[in-house]
Short mmCIF file of C-alpha atoms and ligand atoms in Angstrom, two decimals:
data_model
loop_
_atom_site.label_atom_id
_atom_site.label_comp_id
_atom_site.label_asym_id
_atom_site.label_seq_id
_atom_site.Cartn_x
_atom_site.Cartn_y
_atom_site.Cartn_z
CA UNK A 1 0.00 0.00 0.00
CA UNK A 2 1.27 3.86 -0.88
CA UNK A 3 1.88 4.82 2.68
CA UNK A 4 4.81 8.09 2.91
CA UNK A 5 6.45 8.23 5.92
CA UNK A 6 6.15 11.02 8.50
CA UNK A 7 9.03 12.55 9.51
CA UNK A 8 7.74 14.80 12.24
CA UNK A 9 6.22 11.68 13.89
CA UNK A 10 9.95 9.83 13.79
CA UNK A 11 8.19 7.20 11.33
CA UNK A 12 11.58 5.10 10.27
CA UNK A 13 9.98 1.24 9.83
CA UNK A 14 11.80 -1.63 10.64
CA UNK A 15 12.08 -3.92 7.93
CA UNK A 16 14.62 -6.65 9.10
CA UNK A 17 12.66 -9.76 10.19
CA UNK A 18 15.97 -10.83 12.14
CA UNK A 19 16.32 -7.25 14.52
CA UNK A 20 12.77 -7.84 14.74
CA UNK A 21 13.01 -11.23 15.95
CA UNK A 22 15.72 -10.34 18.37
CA UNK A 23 13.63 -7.62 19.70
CA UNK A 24 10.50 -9.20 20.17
CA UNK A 25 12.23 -12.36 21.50
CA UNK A 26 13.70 -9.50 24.24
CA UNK A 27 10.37 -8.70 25.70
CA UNK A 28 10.83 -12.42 27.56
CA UNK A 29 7.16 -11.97 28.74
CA UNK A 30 4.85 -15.16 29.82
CA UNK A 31 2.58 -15.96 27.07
CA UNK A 32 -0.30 -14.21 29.25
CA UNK A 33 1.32 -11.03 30.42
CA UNK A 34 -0.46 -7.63 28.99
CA UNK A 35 2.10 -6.45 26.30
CA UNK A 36 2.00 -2.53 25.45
CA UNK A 37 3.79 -1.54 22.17
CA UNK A 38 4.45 2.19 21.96
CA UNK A 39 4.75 3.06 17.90
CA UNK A 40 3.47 0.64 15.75
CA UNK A 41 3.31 2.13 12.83
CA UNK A 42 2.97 -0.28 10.16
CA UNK A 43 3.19 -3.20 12.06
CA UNK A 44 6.64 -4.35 11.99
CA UNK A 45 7.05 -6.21 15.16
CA UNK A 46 3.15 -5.97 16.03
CA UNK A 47 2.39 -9.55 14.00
CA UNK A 48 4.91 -11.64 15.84
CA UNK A 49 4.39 -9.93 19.16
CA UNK A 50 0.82 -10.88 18.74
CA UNK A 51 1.49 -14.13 17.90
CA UNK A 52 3.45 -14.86 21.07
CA UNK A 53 1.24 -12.34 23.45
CA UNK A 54 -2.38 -12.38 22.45
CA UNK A 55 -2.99 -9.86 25.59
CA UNK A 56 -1.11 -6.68 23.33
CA UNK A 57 -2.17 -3.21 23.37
CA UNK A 58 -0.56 -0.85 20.89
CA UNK A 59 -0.66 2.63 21.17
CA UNK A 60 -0.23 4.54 17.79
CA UNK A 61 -0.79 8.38 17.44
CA UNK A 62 -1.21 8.53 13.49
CA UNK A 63 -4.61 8.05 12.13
CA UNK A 64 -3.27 6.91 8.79
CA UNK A 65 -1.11 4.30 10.71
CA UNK A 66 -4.16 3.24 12.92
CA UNK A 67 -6.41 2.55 9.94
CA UNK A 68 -3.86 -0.05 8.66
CA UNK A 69 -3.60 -1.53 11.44
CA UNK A 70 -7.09 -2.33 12.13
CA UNK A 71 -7.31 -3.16 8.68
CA UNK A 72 -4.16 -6.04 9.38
CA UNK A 73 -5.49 -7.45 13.04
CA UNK A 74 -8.69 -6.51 12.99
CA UNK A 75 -9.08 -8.18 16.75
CA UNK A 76 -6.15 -6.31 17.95
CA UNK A 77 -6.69 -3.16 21.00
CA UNK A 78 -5.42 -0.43 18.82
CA UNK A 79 -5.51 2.68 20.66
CA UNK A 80 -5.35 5.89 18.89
CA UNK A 81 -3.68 8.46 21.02
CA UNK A 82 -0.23 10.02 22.11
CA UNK A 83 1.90 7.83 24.39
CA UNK A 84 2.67 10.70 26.17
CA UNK A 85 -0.98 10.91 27.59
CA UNK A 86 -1.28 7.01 28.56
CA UNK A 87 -2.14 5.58 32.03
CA UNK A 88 0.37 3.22 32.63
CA UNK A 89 -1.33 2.16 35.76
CA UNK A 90 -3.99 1.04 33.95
CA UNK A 91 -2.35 -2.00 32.50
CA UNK A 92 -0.84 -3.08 35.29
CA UNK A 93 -3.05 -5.48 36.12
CA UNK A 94 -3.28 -7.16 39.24
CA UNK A 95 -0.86 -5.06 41.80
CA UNK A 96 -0.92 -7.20 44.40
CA UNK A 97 2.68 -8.21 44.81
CA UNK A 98 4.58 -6.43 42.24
CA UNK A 99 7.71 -5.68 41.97
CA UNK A 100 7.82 -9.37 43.61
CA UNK A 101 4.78 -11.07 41.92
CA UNK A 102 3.80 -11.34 38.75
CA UNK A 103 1.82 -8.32 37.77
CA UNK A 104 3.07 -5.27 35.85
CA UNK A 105 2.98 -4.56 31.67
CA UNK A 106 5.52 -5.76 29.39
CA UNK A 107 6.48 -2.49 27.37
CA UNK A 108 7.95 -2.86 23.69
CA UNK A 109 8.51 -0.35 20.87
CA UNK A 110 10.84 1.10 18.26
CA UNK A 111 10.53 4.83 19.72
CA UNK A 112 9.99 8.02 17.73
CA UNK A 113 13.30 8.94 18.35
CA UNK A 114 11.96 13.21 19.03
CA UNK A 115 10.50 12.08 22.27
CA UNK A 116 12.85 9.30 23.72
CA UNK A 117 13.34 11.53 27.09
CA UNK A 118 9.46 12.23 27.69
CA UNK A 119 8.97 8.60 27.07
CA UNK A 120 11.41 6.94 29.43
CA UNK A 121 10.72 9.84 32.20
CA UNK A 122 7.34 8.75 31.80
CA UNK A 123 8.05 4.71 32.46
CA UNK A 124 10.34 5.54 35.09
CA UNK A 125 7.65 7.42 37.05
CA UNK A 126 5.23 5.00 36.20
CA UNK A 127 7.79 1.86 37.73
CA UNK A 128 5.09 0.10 39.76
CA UNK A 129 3.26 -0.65 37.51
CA UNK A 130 5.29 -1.97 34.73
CA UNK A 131 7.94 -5.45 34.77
CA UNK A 132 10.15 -4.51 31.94
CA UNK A 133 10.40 -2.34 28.79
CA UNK A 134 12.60 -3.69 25.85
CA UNK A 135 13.08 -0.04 23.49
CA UNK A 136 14.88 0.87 20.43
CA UNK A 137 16.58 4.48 20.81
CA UNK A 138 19.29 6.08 19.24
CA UNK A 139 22.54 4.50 19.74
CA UNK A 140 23.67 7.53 21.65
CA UNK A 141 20.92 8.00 24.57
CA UNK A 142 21.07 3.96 24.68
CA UNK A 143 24.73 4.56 25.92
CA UNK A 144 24.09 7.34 27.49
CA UNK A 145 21.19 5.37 29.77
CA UNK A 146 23.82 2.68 30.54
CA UNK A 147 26.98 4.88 30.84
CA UNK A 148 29.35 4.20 34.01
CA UNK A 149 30.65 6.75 36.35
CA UNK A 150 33.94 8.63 34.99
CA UNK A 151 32.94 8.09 31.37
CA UNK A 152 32.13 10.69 29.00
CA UNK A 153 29.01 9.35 28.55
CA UNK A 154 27.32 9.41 32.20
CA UNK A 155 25.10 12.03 33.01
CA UNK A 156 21.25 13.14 34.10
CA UNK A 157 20.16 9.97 31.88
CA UNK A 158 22.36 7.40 33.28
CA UNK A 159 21.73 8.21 36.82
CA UNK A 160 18.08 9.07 36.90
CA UNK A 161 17.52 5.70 34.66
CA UNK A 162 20.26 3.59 36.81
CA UNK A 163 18.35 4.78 39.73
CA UNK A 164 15.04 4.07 39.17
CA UNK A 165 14.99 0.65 36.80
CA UNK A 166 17.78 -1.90 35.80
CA UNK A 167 18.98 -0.85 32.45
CA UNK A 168 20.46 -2.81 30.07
CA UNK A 169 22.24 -2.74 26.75
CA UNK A 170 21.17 -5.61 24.47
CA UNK A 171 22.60 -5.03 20.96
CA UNK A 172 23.09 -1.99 18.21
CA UNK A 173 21.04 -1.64 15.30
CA UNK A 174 22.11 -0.28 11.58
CA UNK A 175 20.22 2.35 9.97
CA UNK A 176 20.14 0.19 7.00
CA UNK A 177 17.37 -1.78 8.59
CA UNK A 178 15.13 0.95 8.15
CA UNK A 179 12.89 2.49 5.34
CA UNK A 180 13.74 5.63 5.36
CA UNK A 181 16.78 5.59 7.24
CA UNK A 182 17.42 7.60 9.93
CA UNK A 183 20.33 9.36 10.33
CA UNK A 184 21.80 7.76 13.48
CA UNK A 185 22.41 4.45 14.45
CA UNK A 186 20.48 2.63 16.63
CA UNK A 187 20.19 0.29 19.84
CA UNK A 188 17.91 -1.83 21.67
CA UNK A 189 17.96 -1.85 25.62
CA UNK A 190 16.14 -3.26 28.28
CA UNK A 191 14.87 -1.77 31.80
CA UNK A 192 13.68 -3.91 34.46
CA UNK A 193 11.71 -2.89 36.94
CA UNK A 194 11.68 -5.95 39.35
CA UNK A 195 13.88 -4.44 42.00
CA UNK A 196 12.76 -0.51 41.87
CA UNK A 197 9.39 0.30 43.48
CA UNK A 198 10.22 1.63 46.34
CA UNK A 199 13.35 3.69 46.45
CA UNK A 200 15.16 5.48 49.59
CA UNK A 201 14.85 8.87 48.23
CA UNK A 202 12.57 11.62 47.18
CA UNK A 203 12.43 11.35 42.70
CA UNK A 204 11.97 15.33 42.67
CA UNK A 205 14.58 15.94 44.84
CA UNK A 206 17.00 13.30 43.17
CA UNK A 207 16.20 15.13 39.71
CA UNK A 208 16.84 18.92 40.98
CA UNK A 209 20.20 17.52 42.58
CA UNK A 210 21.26 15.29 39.50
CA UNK A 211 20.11 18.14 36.91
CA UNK A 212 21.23 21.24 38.76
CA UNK A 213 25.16 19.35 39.14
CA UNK A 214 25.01 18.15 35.62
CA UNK A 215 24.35 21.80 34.64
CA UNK A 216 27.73 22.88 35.87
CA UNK A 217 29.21 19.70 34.57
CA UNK A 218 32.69 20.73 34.44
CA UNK A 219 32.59 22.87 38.43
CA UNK A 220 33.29 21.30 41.38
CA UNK A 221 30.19 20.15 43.14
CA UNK A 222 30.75 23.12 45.75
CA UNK A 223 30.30 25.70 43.41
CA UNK A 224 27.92 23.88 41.11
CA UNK A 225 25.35 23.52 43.87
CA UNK A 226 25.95 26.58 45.79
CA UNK A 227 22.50 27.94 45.10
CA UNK A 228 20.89 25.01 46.23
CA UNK A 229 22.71 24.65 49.27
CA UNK A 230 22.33 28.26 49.88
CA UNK A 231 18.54 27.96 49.36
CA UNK A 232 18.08 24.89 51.62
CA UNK A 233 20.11 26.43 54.18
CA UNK A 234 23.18 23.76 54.23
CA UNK A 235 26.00 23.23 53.07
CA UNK A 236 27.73 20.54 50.82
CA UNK A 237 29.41 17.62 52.81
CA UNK A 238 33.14 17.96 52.58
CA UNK A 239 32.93 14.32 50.99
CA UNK A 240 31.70 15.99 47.77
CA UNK A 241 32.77 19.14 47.99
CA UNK A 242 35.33 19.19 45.19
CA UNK A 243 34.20 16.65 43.43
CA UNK A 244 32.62 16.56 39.95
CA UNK A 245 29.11 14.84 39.12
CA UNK A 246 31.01 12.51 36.42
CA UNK A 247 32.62 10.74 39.29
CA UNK A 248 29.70 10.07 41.64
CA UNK A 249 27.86 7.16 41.28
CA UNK A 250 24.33 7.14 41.16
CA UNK A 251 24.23 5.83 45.07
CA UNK A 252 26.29 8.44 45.83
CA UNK A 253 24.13 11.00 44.66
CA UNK A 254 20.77 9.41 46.73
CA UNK A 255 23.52 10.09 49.42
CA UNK A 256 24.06 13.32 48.63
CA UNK A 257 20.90 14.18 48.35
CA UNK A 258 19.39 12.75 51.17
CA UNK A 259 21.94 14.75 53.09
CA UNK A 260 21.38 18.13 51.49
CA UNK A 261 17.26 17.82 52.15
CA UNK A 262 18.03 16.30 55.83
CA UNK A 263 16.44 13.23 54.93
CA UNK A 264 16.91 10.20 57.43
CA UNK A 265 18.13 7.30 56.30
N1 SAM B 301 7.07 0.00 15.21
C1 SAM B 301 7.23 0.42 13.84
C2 SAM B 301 8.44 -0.23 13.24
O1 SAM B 301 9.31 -0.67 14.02
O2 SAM B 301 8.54 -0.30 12.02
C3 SAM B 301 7.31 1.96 13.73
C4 SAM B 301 8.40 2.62 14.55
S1 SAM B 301 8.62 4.33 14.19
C5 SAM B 301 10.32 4.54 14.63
C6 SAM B 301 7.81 5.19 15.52
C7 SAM B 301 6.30 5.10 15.55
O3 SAM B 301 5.81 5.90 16.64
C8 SAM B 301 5.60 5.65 14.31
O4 SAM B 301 4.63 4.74 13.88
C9 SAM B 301 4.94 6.95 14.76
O5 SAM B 301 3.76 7.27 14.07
C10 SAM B 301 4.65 6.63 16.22
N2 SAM B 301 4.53 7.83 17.06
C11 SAM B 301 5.15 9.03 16.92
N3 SAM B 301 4.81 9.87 17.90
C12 SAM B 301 3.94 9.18 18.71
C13 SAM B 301 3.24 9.52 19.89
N4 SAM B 301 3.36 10.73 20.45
N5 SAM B 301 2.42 8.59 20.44
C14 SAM B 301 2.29 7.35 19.87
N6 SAM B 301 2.95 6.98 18.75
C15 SAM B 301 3.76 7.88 18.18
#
């Protein structure tokens, strides 16, 4: 069918049934588990992932998109509307338990690469009520989410994403593999949420700590939080005083925070 692309919607289709096998073979989820695939588009990995997980949403903001795909799996909940609006608790199912039982959505999708951060803040806030999410970003903000202290690469992404979920990188993707291609190379990773739903630390005062030091990346943490510390009445712990964010690990900065809002531990 004559179907053009849309770049402003990030619409790069997968069309390698191998990368597609690898990713949907990713998702690991028990053959009853609700499934939610952000993106399908045309329905590159939607066939197989309905063949293995007949409990799939998909959740597709183009209308031209949508009509194909109720035209291809006519049985199939196809919801027309913007990931960035969806309920995540609402397909979590059964609660009771998780993160140590069995509830909690499977999430799968080859993002629109424009709204990667919105999309992963939004599954990190919505941890309790989903297992795992198995996504295809840019090669960059894939390393970037699984970047290790001291490297170039660590920053806001790798510790707000390290903090809240397991992340994972699972393998890199060509741009050949795509009609049209995209400019950038690709990666799949995984987050797991099995060990995150409660955490020892406020998330909005993590994220003002984390962003406000990452703003001053290359300042000594004394200097770079001065404001803060000013406005919160403290001041910085001589541990991390002339330190640099790069070299604090993502524990270290629950510590750090947790000491700058006079949190008890
Ligand atoms: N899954 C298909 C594949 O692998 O061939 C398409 C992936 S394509 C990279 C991203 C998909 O996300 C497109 O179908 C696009 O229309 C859809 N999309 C873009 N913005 C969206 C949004 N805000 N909410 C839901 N879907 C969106």
């Amino acid at each position: 069918m004559s179907f053009r692309p849309k770049k402003r919607l990030g619409q790069h289709f997968l069309i390698d049934q191998n990368v597609i096998r690898k990713i949907v073979d990713a998702v690991a989820a028990p053959p009853q588990a609700r499934v939610v695939e952000i993106g399908p588009g045309m329905g590159a990995l939607t066939g197989l992932l309905l063949e293995r997980h007949p409990n799939l949403t998909v959740v597709e903001v183009d209308e031209e998109a949508v009509a194909h795909l109720r035209e291809q799996f006519p049985d199939l909940d196809i919801r027309h509307e913007d990931v960035l609006g969806v309920d995540w608790s609402a397909f979590s199912g059964d609660h009771k338990g998780h993160p140590y039982g069995d509830s909690g959505a499977y999430v799968v999708g080859n993002l629109p690469y424009y709204i990667t951060s919105p999309i992963l803040f939004g599954l990190l806030d919505a941890r309790r009520h989903i297992r795992r999410a198995v996504l295809m970003t840019q090669k960059e903000v894939a390393q970037r989410i699984v970047a290790e202290p001291g490297s170039k690469a660590y920053g806001i992404l790798s510790v707000q994403t390290q903090l809240l979920a397991r992340p994972r990188m699972l393998f890199s993707v060509s741009r050949h593999v795509f009609r049209p291609k995209p400019d950038v190379e690709s990666a799949v990773i995984s987050l797991d949420f099995d060990m995150t739903g409660e955490v020892s630390f406020d998330v909005t005062q993590m994220r003002r700590v984390v962003r406000t030091a990452f703003g001053q990346r290359r300042k000594m943490l004394r200097k770079s939080l001065s404001g803060l510390c000013a406005e919160l009445h403290t001041s910085i712990p001589d541990e991390f005083a002339t330190r640099r964010p790069e070299a604090l690990s993502p524990e270290e900065f629950v510590k750090l925070t947790n000491t700058l809002f006079k949190v008890d531990l």
